[in-house]
Coordinates of C-alpha atoms in Angstrom, one line a residue:
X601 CA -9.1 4.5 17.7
X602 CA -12.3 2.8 16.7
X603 CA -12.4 0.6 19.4
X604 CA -11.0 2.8 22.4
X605 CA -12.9 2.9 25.7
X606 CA -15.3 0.2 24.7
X607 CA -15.2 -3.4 24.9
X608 CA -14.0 -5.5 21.7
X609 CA -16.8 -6.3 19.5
X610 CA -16.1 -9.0 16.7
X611 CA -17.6 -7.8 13.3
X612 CA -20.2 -10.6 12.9
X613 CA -21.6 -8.9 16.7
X614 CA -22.0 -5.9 15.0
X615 CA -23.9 -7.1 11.7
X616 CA -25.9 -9.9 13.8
X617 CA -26.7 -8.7 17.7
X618 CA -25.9 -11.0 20.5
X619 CA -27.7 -11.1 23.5
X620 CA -24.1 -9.3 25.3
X621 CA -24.7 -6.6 22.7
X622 CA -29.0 -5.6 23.5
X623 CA -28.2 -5.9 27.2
X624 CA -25.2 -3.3 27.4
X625 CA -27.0 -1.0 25.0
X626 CA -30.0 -0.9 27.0
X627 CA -31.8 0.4 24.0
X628 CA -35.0 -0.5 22.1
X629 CA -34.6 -2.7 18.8
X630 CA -35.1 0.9 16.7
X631 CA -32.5 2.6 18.4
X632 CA -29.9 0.3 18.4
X633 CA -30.1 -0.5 14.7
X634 CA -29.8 3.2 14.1
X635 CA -26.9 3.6 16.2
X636 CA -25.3 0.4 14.9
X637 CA -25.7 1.9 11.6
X638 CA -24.2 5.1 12.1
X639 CA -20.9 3.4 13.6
X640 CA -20.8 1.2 10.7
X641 CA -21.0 4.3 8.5
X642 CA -18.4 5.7 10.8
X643 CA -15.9 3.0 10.1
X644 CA -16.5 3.2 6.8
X645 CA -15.7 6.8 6.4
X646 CA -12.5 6.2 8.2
X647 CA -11.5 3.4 6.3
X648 CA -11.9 5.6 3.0
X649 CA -9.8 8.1 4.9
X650 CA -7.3 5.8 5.7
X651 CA -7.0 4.5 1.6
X652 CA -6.9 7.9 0.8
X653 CA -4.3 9.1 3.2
X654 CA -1.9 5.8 1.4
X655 CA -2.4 7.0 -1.6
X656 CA -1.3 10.4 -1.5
X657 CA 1.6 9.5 1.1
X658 CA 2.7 6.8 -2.2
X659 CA 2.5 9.5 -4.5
X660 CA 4.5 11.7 -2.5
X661 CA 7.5 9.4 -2.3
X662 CA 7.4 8.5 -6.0
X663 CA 7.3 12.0 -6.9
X664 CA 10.5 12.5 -4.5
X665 CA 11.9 9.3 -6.1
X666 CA 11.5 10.5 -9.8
X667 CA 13.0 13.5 -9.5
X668 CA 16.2 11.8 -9.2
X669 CA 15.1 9.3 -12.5
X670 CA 16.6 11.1 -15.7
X671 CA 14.6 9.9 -18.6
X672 CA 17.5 7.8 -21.2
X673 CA 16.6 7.6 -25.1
X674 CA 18.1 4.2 -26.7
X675 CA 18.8 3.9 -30.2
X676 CA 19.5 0.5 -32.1
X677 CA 22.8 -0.3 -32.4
X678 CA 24.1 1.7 -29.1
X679 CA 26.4 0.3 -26.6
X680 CA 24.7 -0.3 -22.9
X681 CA 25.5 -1.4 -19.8
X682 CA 23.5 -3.5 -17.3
X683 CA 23.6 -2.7 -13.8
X684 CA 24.3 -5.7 -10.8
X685 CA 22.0 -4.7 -8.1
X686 CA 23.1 -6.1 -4.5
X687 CA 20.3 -8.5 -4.2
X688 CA 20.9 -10.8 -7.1
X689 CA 22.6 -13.8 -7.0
X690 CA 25.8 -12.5 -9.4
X691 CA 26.9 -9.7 -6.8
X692 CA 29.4 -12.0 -5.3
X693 CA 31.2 -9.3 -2.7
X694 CA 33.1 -5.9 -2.7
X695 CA 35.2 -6.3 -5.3
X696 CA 33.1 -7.9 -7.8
X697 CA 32.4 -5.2 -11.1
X698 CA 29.0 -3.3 -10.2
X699 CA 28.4 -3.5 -13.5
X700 CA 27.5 -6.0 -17.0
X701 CA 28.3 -5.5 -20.2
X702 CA 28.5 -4.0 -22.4
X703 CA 25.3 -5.0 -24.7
X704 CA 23.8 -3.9 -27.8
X705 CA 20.4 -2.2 -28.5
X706 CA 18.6 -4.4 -31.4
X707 CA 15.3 -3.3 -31.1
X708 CA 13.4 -0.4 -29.1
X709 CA 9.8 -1.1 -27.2
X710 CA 7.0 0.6 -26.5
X711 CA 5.1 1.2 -23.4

């Protein structure tokens, strides 16, 4: 999108301008730093729009994600157990136990 219909223009053409650059502007010095500003300006905006368009598409899928989290209290002393995930080393194959255990809660943390 930023570059379609034109010719490529490396970024250090854009802050320093080339002789290709004058010539297909046609364009006094005046006028072609203005308009070279504005299109940096441009990309700018749409690179903000971009980072803003990630963030809220990463806060949608972790909202979908926790609404499937139930929040667990521990106490000392209670039984766990620990869960094998299929990327660690101890998940060995399809009959091998999904899960390790069991252990006991000594102590609780804080965030």
């Amino acid at each position: 999108m930023l570059v379609y219909g034109t010719e490529v223009v490396i970024p250090a053409e854009v802050e320093i301008p080339s002789l290709r650059i004058i010539q297909e502007a046609e364009l006094s010095d005046e006028k072609w730093i203005k308009s070279r500003y504005e299109q940096l300006v441009l990309i700018d905006g749409k690179k903000m729009n971009a980072v803003c368009h990630g963030q809220l598409y990463q806060d949608r899928m972790s909202t979908a994600f926790n609404k499937r989290i139930k929040l667990r209290q521990f106490a000392p002393g209670q039984l766990v157990l620990k869960k094998i995930f299929p990327h660690q080393d101890k998940a060995k194959g399809k009959f091998y136990p999904n899960w390790q255990g069991p252990y006991m809660v000594h102590k609780m943390l804080t965030r």
